[in-house]
XYZ file of N, CA and C in Angstrom:
264
model
N -4.682 5.343 -0.710
C -6.036 4.831 -1.784
C -6.282 5.651 -2.881
N -6.637 4.803 -3.944
C -6.306 4.848 -6.197
C -7.734 6.189 -5.749
N -7.333 6.683 -6.555
C -8.710 7.644 -6.377
C -9.105 7.114 -8.159
N -9.703 6.277 -7.983
C -10.577 5.534 -8.380
C -12.240 4.749 -8.441
N -13.430 5.407 -9.343
C -14.231 5.006 -9.351
C -14.825 4.216 -8.850
N -15.735 3.599 -7.742
C -16.385 2.293 -8.245
C -17.002 1.511 -9.263
N -17.861 2.409 -9.797
C -19.036 1.848 -10.328
C -18.162 1.963 -11.543
N -17.889 2.995 -12.339
C -17.522 3.622 -13.480
C -15.416 3.649 -14.626
N -15.549 2.828 -12.933
C -13.309 3.183 -13.428
C -12.960 3.675 -13.966
N -13.699 4.832 -14.068
C -12.485 6.941 -13.933
C -11.178 6.379 -13.059
N -10.223 6.607 -13.686
C -9.106 7.142 -12.629
C -8.631 8.412 -13.602
N -7.664 8.537 -12.460
C -6.715 9.706 -12.965
C -5.588 9.342 -13.961
N -6.379 10.567 -15.393
C -5.370 10.606 -16.047
C -4.415 12.291 -16.732
N -3.286 11.313 -17.499
C -1.915 12.579 -17.083
C -2.720 13.008 -18.532
N -1.825 13.923 -18.379
C -1.559 15.601 -19.843
C -0.897 16.050 -19.310
N -0.620 17.771 -20.237
C 0.917 18.893 -19.865
C -0.589 20.456 -19.385
N 0.477 20.368 -18.939
C -0.098 22.313 -18.309
C 0.778 22.548 -19.144
N -0.124 23.664 -20.695
C 0.293 23.939 -21.953
C 0.735 26.080 -20.910
N 1.656 26.647 -21.199
C 2.004 28.184 -20.923
C 1.291 28.759 -22.060
N 1.234 29.995 -22.031
C 1.180 30.197 -23.286
C 2.216 30.582 -24.240
N 3.972 30.612 -24.294
C 4.734 30.692 -24.005
C 4.407 29.057 -24.752
N 3.758 27.829 -24.849
C 3.994 26.758 -25.555
C 4.746 26.215 -24.591
N 4.821 26.325 -23.511
C 6.019 25.791 -22.936
C 4.866 24.984 -22.256
N 5.315 22.873 -21.685
C 4.372 21.815 -21.194
C 5.813 21.162 -20.610
N 4.822 21.280 -19.032
C 4.596 20.092 -17.681
C 3.887 19.342 -17.917
N 3.426 18.532 -17.094
C 3.221 16.740 -17.519
C 2.288 17.880 -15.954
N 0.875 17.554 -15.602
C -0.087 17.300 -14.684
C -0.783 15.805 -14.659
N -1.951 15.704 -13.364
C -2.886 14.946 -13.382
C -3.855 16.166 -13.245
N -5.098 14.910 -14.454
C -6.682 15.668 -14.145
C -7.392 14.370 -13.051
N -8.161 15.076 -12.674
C -8.407 13.778 -11.289
C -9.971 13.940 -10.946
N -10.043 13.114 -11.446
C -11.566 12.281 -12.578
C -12.475 13.453 -10.341
N -14.049 13.458 -10.345
C -14.510 14.139 -9.430
C -15.387 13.509 -8.414
N -14.519 12.812 -7.317
C -15.076 11.740 -6.778
C -15.118 11.862 -5.302
N -16.796 11.559 -5.256
C -17.699 11.940 -3.892
C -17.530 10.273 -3.406
N -16.652 10.549 -2.048
C -18.325 8.749 -0.741
C -19.243 8.902 -0.890
N -19.923 8.464 -0.744
C -21.907 8.370 -0.837
C -22.269 7.164 -0.714
N -22.564 7.431 0.649
C -23.949 5.518 0.965
C -24.916 5.657 0.252
N -25.695 4.845 -0.179
C -26.536 4.660 -0.564
C -26.613 3.150 -0.441
N -28.310 3.224 0.546
C -29.168 2.541 0.810
C -29.749 1.041 -0.631
N -29.233 0.279 0.050
C -30.070 -0.684 -1.111
C -31.600 -1.532 -0.661
N -32.234 -0.907 -0.998
C -34.587 -1.470 0.341
C -33.579 -2.970 -0.269
N -33.737 -3.414 -1.497
C -33.904 -5.302 -1.737
C -33.285 -6.270 0.306
N -31.985 -5.335 0.519
C -31.125 -5.648 0.890
C -31.691 -4.799 3.244
N -32.053 -4.279 2.800
C -31.849 -3.065 3.641
C -31.119 -3.401 3.987
N -29.776 -2.409 3.267
C -29.078 -2.433 4.329
C -28.309 -1.113 3.900
N -27.317 -0.652 4.419
C -26.234 1.081 2.955
C -25.078 0.385 3.012
N -24.506 0.680 1.647
C -23.202 0.635 1.020
C -22.280 1.566 0.777
N -21.412 2.317 1.311
C -20.390 3.621 0.411
C -19.990 2.852 -0.531
N -20.354 3.867 -1.925
C -18.412 3.569 -2.569
C -17.944 5.283 -1.965
N -17.119 4.972 -3.703
C -16.540 6.653 -3.752
C -16.527 6.523 -4.826
N -17.630 7.343 -5.440
C -18.349 6.967 -6.719
C -17.800 9.118 -7.589
N -17.603 8.645 -9.364
C -17.364 10.192 -9.588
C -19.204 10.506 -9.332
N -18.937 11.592 -9.402
C -20.515 12.882 -9.603
C -21.814 11.762 -11.145
N -20.799 10.750 -12.347
C -21.581 11.234 -13.186
C -22.252 9.551 -13.402
N -21.418 8.675 -12.398
C -22.334 7.484 -11.256
C -22.982 8.095 -10.820
N -22.740 8.770 -9.752
C -24.474 9.009 -9.376
C -25.760 9.390 -10.385
N -25.458 10.188 -11.185
C -25.972 10.119 -11.892
C -27.313 8.938 -12.478
N -25.821 8.309 -13.108
C -26.037 6.803 -13.233
C -27.264 6.161 -12.465
N -26.573 6.161 -11.158
C -27.152 5.514 -10.346
C -28.686 5.925 -9.710
N -28.464 7.508 -9.904
C -30.750 7.765 -9.678
C -31.493 7.685 -10.755
N -30.451 6.999 -12.223
C -32.002 6.805 -12.795
C -31.722 5.486 -13.180
N -30.703 4.496 -13.010
C -31.135 3.162 -13.483
C -30.622 1.582 -12.551
N -30.744 2.762 -10.576
C -30.598 2.479 -9.221
C -29.484 1.280 -9.212
N -29.659 1.419 -7.523
C -28.069 1.226 -7.026
C -27.908 -0.609 -7.621
N -28.786 -0.747 -7.611
C -28.510 -2.902 -7.383
C -28.114 -2.998 -8.878
N -28.921 -2.715 -9.917
C -28.659 -2.722 -11.077
C -27.484 -2.869 -12.281
N -26.642 -0.951 -10.373
C -25.981 -0.164 -11.202
C -24.897 -0.677 -11.205
N -25.030 -1.731 -10.078
C -23.773 -2.405 -9.177
C -23.408 -3.864 -9.705
N -24.353 -4.562 -10.100
C -24.052 -5.708 -10.732
C -23.592 -5.539 -12.320
N -23.885 -3.847 -13.516
C -23.019 -4.141 -14.214
C -21.188 -3.622 -14.656
N -20.715 -3.028 -12.112
C -19.705 -2.392 -12.211
C -19.263 -3.786 -12.113
N -19.830 -5.187 -11.071
C -19.569 -6.163 -10.811
C -18.414 -7.612 -11.600
N -19.937 -7.467 -13.532
C -19.756 -7.464 -14.252
C -18.251 -7.221 -15.134
N -17.979 -5.462 -15.288
C -16.789 -5.518 -16.202
C -15.316 -4.671 -15.344
N -15.409 -5.241 -13.894
C -14.998 -6.075 -12.905
C -14.633 -4.746 -11.651
N -15.094 -3.525 -12.139
C -14.759 -2.592 -12.289
C -15.368 -2.497 -9.543
N -15.872 -3.037 -9.987
C -16.431 -3.334 -8.072
C -16.553 -4.539 -7.564
N -15.797 -4.685 -6.568
C -15.526 -6.674 -5.833
C -16.963 -7.273 -6.016
N -16.775 -8.494 -5.580
C -18.486 -8.473 -6.308
C -19.225 -8.755 -4.033
N -18.339 -8.943 -3.723
C -18.197 -9.181 -2.317
C -19.317 -7.975 -1.328
N -19.534 -6.276 -1.971
C -20.399 -5.788 -2.463
C -22.158 -6.017 -2.471
N -21.702 -7.989 -3.549
C -22.855 -7.585 -3.741
C -24.332 -8.523 -2.821
N -23.576 -8.411 -1.961
C -24.531 -10.091 -0.445
C -24.043 -9.253 0.574
N -24.765 -9.026 1.414
C -24.933 -8.772 2.895
C -23.763 -9.157 3.617
N -23.620 -8.544 4.632
C -22.296 -8.847 5.567
C -22.752 -10.307 6.779
N -22.700 -10.930 6.700
C -22.728 -11.769 8.424
C -22.633 -11.451 9.000
N -23.415 -11.875 10.023
C -22.957 -11.275 11.413
C -23.262 -11.931 12.766
N -22.753 -12.002 14.044
C -23.235 -12.834 14.783
C -23.481 -12.471 15.459
């Protein structure tokens, strides 16, 4: 499972650990991702997303549906998240 935010597209970055003697070793900087369940009142359903903490702040400010639409437009989120699942 990739460490990528579904809303902002934030992903793992690489860099260096730098010691006091200025020795450098490769390391990874991981985004602060949380698996969170959001309620979409317009569609009367829940959706579970893997989002960064900054994305949670964006969602609480702008709302879940407009934020998801922007993420789909930018290509971070698949468009199947926008429509409800068909249940027989």
